[in-house]
Amino acid sequence: QVQLVESGGGLVHAGDSLRLSCAASGRTFSRYVMGWFRQAPGKEREFVATISWSGGGTDYADSVKGRFTISRVNAKNMVYLQMNNLNPEDTAVYYCAADWTYGSISNRWSDYDYWGQGTQVTVSS
């Protein structure tokens, strides 16, 4: 099992940057595939980025490619989402997620086993 806590959200202007952090605790964190999802008001949960347990494989939603970067430091039990050139469409609650059972990077929320409580990102125009 693993417990996840997100931080780093806030209110920014279009064009600004933020770095979200996900602190994990529990056994065998380094073996989990990790992901970031987001949910805007009135919208379904949306895939943002994912990273393999080794950090060697990543995938991104088309809407964030070239702007967002997911990374992990297993020795610190941390996962990050660097968000550059933010725009109002990025406004959402961002969730960190962990997968053990599926075992491969995935853009489907149903493949993830554990979720954090989320951190709010608001981007003004």
mmCIF file of N, CA and C in Angstrom:
data_model
loop_
_atom_site.group_PDB
_atom_site.id
_atom_site.type_symbol
_atom_site.label_atom_id
_atom_site.label_comp_id
_atom_site.label_asym_id
_atom_site.label_seq_id
_atom_site.Cartn_x
_atom_site.Cartn_y
_atom_site.Cartn_z
ATOM 1 N N GLN A 1 0.834 -1.169 0.000
ATOM 2 C CA GLN A 1 0.000 0.000 0.000
ATOM 3 C C GLN A 1 0.885 1.241 0.000
ATOM 4 N N VAL A 2 0.275 2.348 -0.404
ATOM 5 C CA VAL A 2 0.987 3.609 -0.443
ATOM 6 C C VAL A 2 -0.012 4.725 -0.145
ATOM 7 N N GLN A 3 0.458 5.746 0.564
ATOM 8 C CA GLN A 3 -0.331 6.932 0.841
ATOM 9 C C GLN A 3 0.278 8.106 0.090
ATOM 10 N N LEU A 4 -0.576 8.954 -0.487
ATOM 11 C CA LEU A 4 -0.136 10.031 -1.358
ATOM 12 C C LEU A 4 -0.694 11.364 -0.875
ATOM 13 N N VAL A 5 0.159 12.397 -0.854
ATOM 14 C CA VAL A 5 -0.242 13.742 -0.470
ATOM 15 C C VAL A 5 0.334 14.728 -1.467
ATOM 16 N N GLU A 6 -0.547 15.463 -2.158
ATOM 17 C CA GLU A 6 -0.121 16.462 -3.134
ATOM 18 C C GLU A 6 0.078 17.817 -2.470
ATOM 19 N N SER A 7 0.939 18.630 -3.080
ATOM 20 C CA SER A 7 1.138 20.004 -2.643
ATOM 21 C C SER A 7 1.664 20.818 -3.810
ATOM 22 N N GLY A 8 1.656 22.137 -3.668
ATOM 23 C CA GLY A 8 2.234 23.022 -4.666
ATOM 24 C C GLY A 8 1.241 23.780 -5.513
ATOM 25 N N GLY A 9 -0.041 23.518 -5.359
ATOM 26 C CA GLY A 9 -1.035 24.242 -6.127
ATOM 27 C C GLY A 9 -1.179 25.673 -5.649
ATOM 28 N N GLY A 10 -1.903 26.473 -6.439
ATOM 29 C CA GLY A 10 -2.112 27.859 -6.082
ATOM 30 C C GLY A 10 -2.761 28.632 -7.195
ATOM 31 N N LEU A 11 -2.824 29.946 -7.016
ATOM 32 C CA LEU A 11 -3.399 30.866 -7.982
ATOM 33 C C LEU A 11 -2.276 31.566 -8.733
ATOM 34 N N VAL A 12 -2.271 31.438 -10.052
ATOM 35 C CA VAL A 12 -1.246 32.055 -10.892
ATOM 36 C C VAL A 12 -1.899 32.694 -12.105
ATOM 37 N N HIS A 13 -1.109 33.473 -12.833
ATOM 38 C CA HIS A 13 -1.569 34.099 -14.072
ATOM 39 C C HIS A 13 -1.147 33.270 -15.274
ATOM 40 N N ALA A 14 -1.843 33.445 -16.360
ATOM 41 C CA ALA A 14 -1.482 32.772 -17.600
ATOM 42 C C ALA A 14 -0.021 33.052 -17.946
ATOM 43 N N GLY A 15 0.683 31.996 -18.337
ATOM 44 C CA GLY A 15 2.092 32.094 -18.658
ATOM 45 C C GLY A 15 3.024 31.764 -17.513
ATOM 46 N N ASP A 16 2.503 31.689 -16.308
ATOM 47 C CA ASP A 16 3.320 31.367 -15.141
ATOM 48 C C ASP A 16 3.601 29.873 -15.061
ATOM 49 N N SER A 17 4.431 29.502 -14.091
ATOM 50 C CA SER A 17 4.812 28.112 -13.865
ATOM 51 C C SER A 17 4.530 27.701 -12.433
ATOM 52 N N LEU A 18 4.283 26.423 -12.249
ATOM 53 C CA LEU A 18 4.129 25.815 -10.938
ATOM 54 C C LEU A 18 4.767 24.444 -10.952
ATOM 55 N N ARG A 19 5.231 23.997 -9.800
ATOM 56 C CA ARG A 19 5.679 22.621 -9.642
ATOM 57 C C ARG A 19 4.856 21.949 -8.560
ATOM 58 N N LEU A 20 4.130 20.924 -8.943
ATOM 59 C CA LEU A 20 3.372 20.131 -8.001
ATOM 60 C C LEU A 20 4.232 18.995 -7.469
ATOM 61 N N SER A 21 4.035 18.660 -6.204
ATOM 62 C CA SER A 21 4.757 17.569 -5.575
ATOM 63 C C SER A 21 3.778 16.546 -5.036
ATOM 64 N N CYS A 22 4.191 15.304 -5.052
ATOM 65 C CA CYS A 22 3.421 14.213 -4.482
ATOM 66 C C CYS A 22 4.342 13.438 -3.561
ATOM 67 N N ALA A 23 4.061 13.485 -2.277
ATOM 68 C CA ALA A 23 4.845 12.770 -1.278
ATOM 69 C C ALA A 23 4.181 11.438 -0.988
ATOM 70 N N ALA A 24 4.943 10.366 -1.106
ATOM 71 C CA ALA A 24 4.422 9.021 -0.927
ATOM 72 C C ALA A 24 5.036 8.366 0.294
ATOM 73 N N SER A 25 4.255 7.533 0.930
ATOM 74 C CA SER A 25 4.745 6.740 2.044
ATOM 75 C C SER A 25 4.192 5.327 1.915
ATOM 76 N N GLY A 26 4.970 4.369 2.374
ATOM 77 C CA GLY A 26 4.568 2.986 2.280
ATOM 78 C C GLY A 26 5.673 2.119 1.695
ATOM 79 N N ARG A 27 5.430 0.836 1.664
ATOM 80 C CA ARG A 27 6.419 -0.092 1.158
ATOM 81 C C ARG A 27 6.540 -0.037 -0.358
ATOM 82 N N THR A 28 7.702 -0.329 -0.831
ATOM 83 C CA THR A 28 8.013 -0.542 -2.244
ATOM 84 C C THR A 28 7.506 0.567 -3.153
ATOM 85 N N PHE A 29 7.685 1.825 -2.720
ATOM 86 C CA PHE A 29 7.257 2.944 -3.542
ATOM 87 C C PHE A 29 7.894 2.902 -4.924
ATOM 88 N N SER A 30 9.145 2.510 -5.001
ATOM 89 C CA SER A 30 9.860 2.539 -6.268
ATOM 90 C C SER A 30 9.283 1.586 -7.296
ATOM 91 N N ARG A 31 8.437 0.654 -6.888
ATOM 92 C CA ARG A 31 7.853 -0.308 -7.808
ATOM 93 C C ARG A 31 6.527 0.170 -8.400
ATOM 94 N N TYR A 32 6.024 1.310 -7.957
ATOM 95 C CA TYR A 32 4.730 1.809 -8.425
ATOM 96 C C TYR A 32 4.890 2.640 -9.684
ATOM 97 N N VAL A 33 4.000 2.405 -10.638
ATOM 98 C CA VAL A 33 3.790 3.348 -11.724
ATOM 99 C C VAL A 33 2.995 4.529 -11.165
ATOM 100 N N MET A 34 3.404 5.741 -11.504
ATOM 101 C CA MET A 34 2.777 6.938 -10.967
ATOM 102 C C MET A 34 2.143 7.757 -12.076
ATOM 103 N N GLY A 35 1.098 8.492 -11.713
ATOM 104 C CA GLY A 35 0.433 9.334 -12.681
ATOM 105 C C GLY A 35 -0.140 10.591 -12.056
ATOM 106 N N TRP A 36 -0.417 11.554 -12.911
ATOM 107 C CA TRP A 36 -1.132 12.768 -12.535
ATOM 108 C C TRP A 36 -2.403 12.864 -13.372
ATOM 109 N N PHE A 37 -3.505 13.159 -12.700
ATOM 110 C CA PHE A 37 -4.782 13.421 -13.337
ATOM 111 C C PHE A 37 -5.309 14.755 -12.838
ATOM 112 N N ARG A 38 -6.289 15.296 -13.542
ATOM 113 C CA ARG A 38 -6.900 16.544 -13.097
ATOM 114 C C ARG A 38 -8.389 16.521 -13.381
ATOM 115 N N GLN A 39 -9.116 17.332 -12.624
ATOM 116 C CA GLN A 39 -10.557 17.422 -12.796
ATOM 117 C C GLN A 39 -10.988 18.872 -12.630
ATOM 118 N N ALA A 40 -11.560 19.418 -13.684
ATOM 119 C CA ALA A 40 -12.092 20.776 -13.671
ATOM 120 C C ALA A 40 -13.564 20.736 -13.280
ATOM 121 N N PRO A 41 -14.101 21.854 -12.790
ATOM 122 C CA PRO A 41 -15.522 21.884 -12.418
ATOM 123 C C PRO A 41 -16.424 21.473 -13.578
ATOM 124 N N GLY A 42 -17.315 20.546 -13.306
ATOM 125 C CA GLY A 42 -18.246 20.088 -14.319
ATOM 126 C C GLY A 42 -17.663 19.164 -15.362
ATOM 127 N N LYS A 43 -16.415 18.772 -15.219
ATOM 128 C CA LYS A 43 -15.747 17.921 -16.197
ATOM 129 C C LYS A 43 -15.356 16.576 -15.579
ATOM 130 N N GLU A 44 -15.093 15.607 -16.449
ATOM 131 C CA GLU A 44 -14.625 14.305 -16.003
ATOM 132 C C GLU A 44 -13.144 14.366 -15.662
ATOM 133 N N ARG A 45 -12.704 13.402 -14.872
ATOM 134 C CA ARG A 45 -11.292 13.292 -14.547
ATOM 135 C C ARG A 45 -10.488 13.059 -15.825
ATOM 136 N N GLU A 46 -9.393 13.780 -15.969
ATOM 137 C CA GLU A 46 -8.625 13.802 -17.200
ATOM 138 C C GLU A 46 -7.183 13.402 -16.937
ATOM 139 N N PHE A 47 -6.658 12.549 -17.791
ATOM 140 C CA PHE A 47 -5.257 12.144 -17.708
ATOM 141 C C PHE A 47 -4.342 13.318 -18.029
ATOM 142 N N VAL A 48 -3.237 13.416 -17.284
ATOM 143 C CA VAL A 48 -2.242 14.454 -17.517
ATOM 144 C C VAL A 48 -0.892 13.856 -17.893
ATOM 145 N N ALA A 49 -0.356 12.982 -17.042
ATOM 146 C CA ALA A 49 0.977 12.435 -17.274
ATOM 147 C C ALA A 49 1.160 11.165 -16.464
ATOM 148 N N THR A 50 2.085 10.317 -16.899
ATOM 149 C CA THR A 50 2.413 9.097 -16.178
ATOM 150 C C THR A 50 3.898 8.807 -16.321
ATOM 151 N N ILE A 51 4.433 8.031 -15.379
ATOM 152 C CA ILE A 51 5.856 7.699 -15.380
ATOM 153 C C ILE A 51 6.042 6.294 -14.829
ATOM 154 N N SER A 52 6.942 5.536 -15.449
ATOM 155 C CA SER A 52 7.217 4.171 -15.021
ATOM 156 C C SER A 52 7.951 4.159 -13.692
ATOM 157 N N TRP A 53 8.041 2.976 -13.095
ATOM 158 C CA TRP A 53 8.691 2.875 -11.784
ATOM 159 C C TRP A 53 10.160 3.246 -11.836
ATOM 160 N N SER A 54 10.805 3.006 -12.963
ATOM 161 C CA SER A 54 12.213 3.339 -13.112
ATOM 162 C C SER A 54 12.428 4.781 -13.555
ATOM 163 N N GLY A 55 11.379 5.435 -14.010
ATOM 164 C CA GLY A 55 11.503 6.771 -14.571
ATOM 165 C C GLY A 55 11.867 6.794 -16.036
ATOM 166 N N GLY A 56 12.074 5.625 -16.639
ATOM 167 C CA GLY A 56 12.508 5.558 -18.019
ATOM 168 C C GLY A 56 11.412 5.682 -19.050
ATOM 169 N N GLY A 57 10.169 5.563 -18.638
ATOM 170 C CA GLY A 57 9.061 5.690 -19.556
ATOM 171 C C GLY A 57 8.065 6.728 -19.076
ATOM 172 N N THR A 58 7.631 7.603 -19.975
ATOM 173 C CA THR A 58 6.653 8.633 -19.645
ATOM 174 C C THR A 58 5.640 8.768 -20.766
ATOM 175 N N ASP A 59 4.503 9.353 -20.431
ATOM 176 C CA ASP A 59 3.491 9.662 -21.426
ATOM 177 C C ASP A 59 2.725 10.880 -20.947
ATOM 178 N N TYR A 60 2.227 11.672 -21.905
ATOM 179 C CA TYR A 60 1.539 12.911 -21.589
ATOM 180 C C TYR A 60 0.287 13.062 -22.428
ATOM 181 N N ALA A 61 -0.682 13.766 -21.868
ATOM 182 C CA ALA A 61 -1.829 14.173 -22.660
ATOM 183 C C ALA A 61 -1.389 15.175 -23.716
ATOM 184 N N ASP A 62 -2.049 15.143 -24.866
ATOM 185 C CA ASP A 62 -1.685 16.065 -25.940
ATOM 186 C C ASP A 62 -1.769 17.524 -25.497
ATOM 187 N N SER A 63 -2.695 17.828 -24.624
ATOM 188 C CA SER A 63 -2.909 19.200 -24.203
ATOM 189 C C SER A 63 -1.766 19.772 -23.367
ATOM 190 N N VAL A 64 -0.896 18.905 -22.822
ATOM 191 C CA VAL A 64 0.180 19.385 -21.962
ATOM 192 C C VAL A 64 1.563 19.067 -22.502
ATOM 193 N N LYS A 65 1.666 18.334 -23.601
ATOM 194 C CA LYS A 65 2.965 17.998 -24.169
ATOM 195 C C LYS A 65 3.748 19.257 -24.505
ATOM 196 N N GLY A 66 5.010 19.254 -24.122
ATOM 197 C CA GLY A 66 5.856 20.408 -24.349
ATOM 198 C C GLY A 66 5.784 21.456 -23.266
ATOM 199 N N ARG A 67 4.803 21.348 -22.369
ATOM 200 C CA ARG A 67 4.662 22.316 -21.284
ATOM 201 C C ARG A 67 4.873 21.681 -19.907
ATOM 202 N N PHE A 68 4.419 20.445 -19.736
ATOM 203 C CA PHE A 68 4.500 19.764 -18.446
ATOM 204 C C PHE A 68 5.562 18.678 -18.494
ATOM 205 N N THR A 69 6.195 18.420 -17.353
ATOM 206 C CA THR A 69 7.181 17.360 -17.224
ATOM 207 C C THR A 69 6.948 16.606 -15.922
ATOM 208 N N ILE A 70 6.793 15.292 -16.020
ATOM 209 C CA ILE A 70 6.655 14.455 -14.839
ATOM 210 C C ILE A 70 8.013 13.839 -14.520
ATOM 211 N N SER A 71 8.322 13.723 -13.239
ATOM 212 C CA SER A 71 9.576 13.124 -12.814
ATOM 213 C C SER A 71 9.385 12.483 -11.448
ATOM 214 N N ARG A 72 10.346 11.660 -11.058
ATOM 215 C CA ARG A 72 10.283 11.032 -9.743
ATOM 216 C C ARG A 72 11.682 10.866 -9.178
ATOM 217 N N VAL A 73 11.764 10.894 -7.858
ATOM 218 C CA VAL A 73 12.991 10.615 -7.137
ATOM 219 C C VAL A 73 12.636 9.545 -6.119
ATOM 220 N N ASN A 74 12.910 8.307 -6.466
ATOM 221 C CA ASN A 74 12.486 7.201 -5.627
ATOM 222 C C ASN A 74 13.157 7.215 -4.255
ATOM 223 N N ALA A 75 14.393 7.668 -4.190
ATOM 224 C CA ALA A 75 15.102 7.719 -2.919
ATOM 225 C C ALA A 75 14.428 8.662 -1.928
ATOM 226 N N LYS A 76 13.656 9.617 -2.423
ATOM 227 C CA LYS A 76 12.938 10.564 -1.573
ATOM 228 C C LYS A 76 11.437 10.303 -1.530
ATOM 229 N N ASN A 77 10.984 9.256 -2.196
ATOM 230 C CA ASN A 77 9.557 8.936 -2.265
ATOM 231 C C ASN A 77 8.741 10.121 -2.784
ATOM 232 N N MET A 78 9.231 10.744 -3.847
ATOM 233 C CA MET A 78 8.594 11.945 -4.378
ATOM 234 C C MET A 78 8.331 11.815 -5.874
ATOM 235 N N VAL A 79 7.209 12.370 -6.296
ATOM 236 C CA VAL A 79 6.862 12.519 -7.703
ATOM 237 C C VAL A 79 6.521 13.985 -7.938
ATOM 238 N N TYR A 80 6.929 14.510 -9.101
ATOM 239 C CA TYR A 80 6.746 15.923 -9.388
ATOM 240 C C TYR A 80 6.040 16.110 -10.723
ATOM 241 N N LEU A 81 5.371 17.235 -10.835
ATOM 242 C CA LEU A 81 4.815 17.674 -12.105
ATOM 243 C C LEU A 81 5.195 19.134 -12.289
ATOM 244 N N GLN A 82 6.161 19.376 -13.165
ATOM 245 C CA GLN A 82 6.550 20.735 -13.502
ATOM 246 C C GLN A 82 5.627 21.247 -14.593
ATOM 247 N N MET A 83 4.959 22.358 -14.336
ATOM 248 C CA MET A 83 3.977 22.915 -15.253
ATOM 249 C C MET A 83 4.442 24.298 -15.681
ATOM 250 N N ASN A 84 4.730 24.439 -16.965
ATOM 251 C CA ASN A 84 5.178 25.706 -17.527
ATOM 252 C C ASN A 84 4.138 26.272 -18.480
ATOM 253 N N ASN A 85 4.203 27.580 -18.682
ATOM 254 C CA ASN A 85 3.300 28.266 -19.614
ATOM 255 C C ASN A 85 1.845 27.875 -19.369
ATOM 256 N N LEU A 86 1.418 28.019 -18.144
ATOM 257 C CA LEU A 86 0.054 27.654 -17.778
ATOM 258 C C LEU A 86 -0.966 28.557 -18.465
ATOM 259 N N ASN A 87 -2.119 27.989 -18.760
ATOM 260 C CA ASN A 87 -3.218 28.751 -19.334
ATOM 261 C C ASN A 87 -4.490 28.444 -18.549
ATOM 262 N N PRO A 88 -5.532 29.250 -18.721
ATOM 263 C CA PRO A 88 -6.753 29.035 -17.926
ATOM 264 C C PRO A 88 -7.372 27.655 -18.076
ATOM 265 N N GLU A 89 -7.145 26.990 -19.205
ATOM 266 C CA GLU A 89 -7.677 25.641 -19.399
ATOM 267 C C GLU A 89 -7.012 24.617 -18.490
ATOM 268 N N ASP A 90 -5.900 24.978 -17.869
ATOM 269 C CA ASP A 90 -5.234 24.092 -16.922
ATOM 270 C C ASP A 90 -5.843 24.158 -15.529
ATOM 271 N N THR A 91 -6.768 25.057 -15.307
ATOM 272 C CA THR A 91 -7.408 25.188 -14.003
ATOM 273 C C THR A 91 -8.154 23.904 -13.650
ATOM 274 N N ALA A 92 -7.812 23.319 -12.509
ATOM 275 C CA ALA A 92 -8.404 22.052 -12.089
ATOM 276 C C ALA A 92 -7.832 21.665 -10.735
ATOM 277 N N VAL A 93 -8.434 20.659 -10.135
ATOM 278 C CA VAL A 93 -7.827 19.971 -9.012
ATOM 279 C C VAL A 93 -6.940 18.870 -9.586
ATOM 280 N N TYR A 94 -5.688 18.841 -9.173
ATOM 281 C CA TYR A 94 -4.721 17.873 -9.678
ATOM 282 C C TYR A 94 -4.514 16.769 -8.658
ATOM 283 N N TYR A 95 -4.572 15.535 -9.135
ATOM 284 C CA TYR A 95 -4.464 14.366 -8.283
ATOM 285 C C TYR A 95 -3.251 13.522 -8.653
ATOM 286 N N CYS A 96 -2.544 13.079 -7.657
ATOM 287 C CA CYS A 96 -1.472 12.107 -7.811
ATOM 288 C C CYS A 96 -2.056 10.706 -7.649
ATOM 289 N N ALA A 97 -1.599 9.766 -8.457
ATOM 290 C CA ALA A 97 -2.120 8.409 -8.418
ATOM 291 C C ALA A 97 -0.986 7.401 -8.537
ATOM 292 N N ALA A 98 -1.196 6.219 -7.958
ATOM 293 C CA ALA A 98 -0.205 5.148 -7.968
ATOM 294 C C ALA A 98 -0.853 3.849 -8.402
ATOM 295 N N ASP A 99 -0.127 3.106 -9.231
ATOM 296 C CA ASP A 99 -0.580 1.795 -9.699
ATOM 297 C C ASP A 99 0.417 0.726 -9.297
ATOM 298 N N TRP A 100 -0.087 -0.379 -8.775
ATOM 299 C CA TRP A 100 0.729 -1.545 -8.472
ATOM 300 C C TRP A 100 0.352 -2.728 -9.341
ATOM 301 N N THR A 101 -0.934 -2.953 -9.493
ATOM 302 C CA THR A 101 -1.425 -4.163 -10.136
ATOM 303 C C THR A 101 -1.206 -4.163 -11.645
ATOM 304 N N TYR A 102 -1.519 -3.064 -12.318
ATOM 305 C CA TYR A 102 -1.413 -3.023 -13.770
ATOM 306 C C TYR A 102 0.041 -3.114 -14.229
ATOM 307 N N GLY A 103 0.913 -2.307 -13.645
ATOM 308 C CA GLY A 103 2.343 -2.475 -13.817
ATOM 309 C C GLY A 103 2.987 -1.769 -14.988
ATOM 310 N N SER A 104 2.207 -1.057 -15.798
ATOM 311 C CA SER A 104 2.734 -0.323 -16.940
ATOM 312 C C SER A 104 2.141 1.074 -16.969
ATOM 313 N N ILE A 105 2.828 2.009 -17.630
ATOM 314 C CA ILE A 105 2.287 3.361 -17.712
ATOM 315 C C ILE A 105 0.937 3.314 -18.421
ATOM 316 N N SER A 106 0.013 4.139 -17.942
ATOM 317 C CA SER A 106 -1.348 4.100 -18.442
ATOM 318 C C SER A 106 -1.985 5.475 -18.340
ATOM 319 N N ASN A 107 -2.856 5.781 -19.301
ATOM 320 C CA ASN A 107 -3.623 7.018 -19.257
ATOM 321 C C ASN A 107 -5.061 6.799 -18.790
ATOM 322 N N ARG A 108 -5.354 5.631 -18.264
ATOM 323 C CA ARG A 108 -6.697 5.294 -17.798
ATOM 324 C C ARG A 108 -6.748 5.332 -16.275
ATOM 325 N N TRP A 109 -7.668 6.108 -15.745
ATOM 326 C CA TRP A 109 -7.761 6.246 -14.290
ATOM 327 C C TRP A 109 -8.079 4.935 -13.596
ATOM 328 N N SER A 110 -8.796 4.030 -14.302
ATOM 329 C CA SER A 110 -9.179 2.763 -13.701
ATOM 330 C C SER A 110 -7.991 1.837 -13.472
ATOM 331 N N ASP A 111 -6.840 2.111 -14.067
ATOM 332 C CA ASP A 111 -5.656 1.290 -13.874
ATOM 333 C C ASP A 111 -4.883 1.647 -12.611
ATOM 334 N N TYR A 112 -5.277 2.706 -11.933
ATOM 335 C CA TYR A 112 -4.557 3.161 -10.745
ATOM 336 C C TYR A 112 -5.282 2.736 -9.468
ATOM 337 N N ASP A 113 -4.509 2.382 -8.456
ATOM 338 C CA ASP A 113 -5.031 1.785 -7.234
ATOM 339 C C ASP A 113 -5.170 2.770 -6.083
ATOM 340 N N TYR A 114 -4.321 3.781 -6.027
ATOM 341 C CA TYR A 114 -4.291 4.708 -4.911
ATOM 342 C C TYR A 114 -4.295 6.140 -5.407
ATOM 343 N N TRP A 115 -4.947 7.016 -4.636
ATOM 344 C CA TRP A 115 -5.115 8.413 -5.020
ATOM 345 C C TRP A 115 -4.867 9.338 -3.844
ATOM 346 N N GLY A 116 -4.274 10.500 -4.138
ATOM 347 C CA GLY A 116 -4.190 11.556 -3.161
ATOM 348 C C GLY A 116 -5.476 12.352 -3.103
ATOM 349 N N GLN A 117 -5.522 13.342 -2.224
ATOM 350 C CA GLN A 117 -6.725 14.147 -2.048
ATOM 351 C C GLN A 117 -6.809 15.326 -3.000
ATOM 352 N N GLY A 118 -5.742 15.644 -3.696
ATOM 353 C CA GLY A 118 -5.766 16.678 -4.708
ATOM 354 C C GLY A 118 -5.247 18.021 -4.224
ATOM 355 N N THR A 119 -4.775 18.828 -5.174
ATOM 356 C CA THR A 119 -4.342 20.189 -4.906
ATOM 357 C C THR A 119 -4.881 21.093 -6.004
ATOM 358 N N GLN A 120 -5.414 22.248 -5.627
ATOM 359 C CA GLN A 120 -6.079 23.141 -6.561
ATOM 360 C C GLN A 120 -5.074 23.995 -7.321
ATOM 361 N N VAL A 121 -5.221 24.035 -8.635
ATOM 362 C CA VAL A 121 -4.463 24.940 -9.494
ATOM 363 C C VAL A 121 -5.453 25.839 -10.208
ATOM 364 N N THR A 122 -5.303 27.144 -10.044
ATOM 365 C CA THR A 122 -6.169 28.116 -10.692
ATOM 366 C C THR A 122 -5.314 29.076 -11.503
ATOM 367 N N VAL A 123 -5.628 29.203 -12.787
ATOM 368 C CA VAL A 123 -4.869 30.051 -13.701
ATOM 369 C C VAL A 123 -5.798 31.133 -14.223
ATOM 370 N N SER A 124 -5.480 32.376 -13.945
ATOM 371 C CA SER A 124 -6.289 33.499 -14.398
ATOM 372 C C SER A 124 -5.758 34.034 -15.720
ATOM 373 N N SER A 125 -6.650 34.596 -16.524
ATOM 374 C CA SER A 125 -6.267 35.133 -17.818
ATOM 375 C C SER A 125 -5.787 36.563 -17.712
#
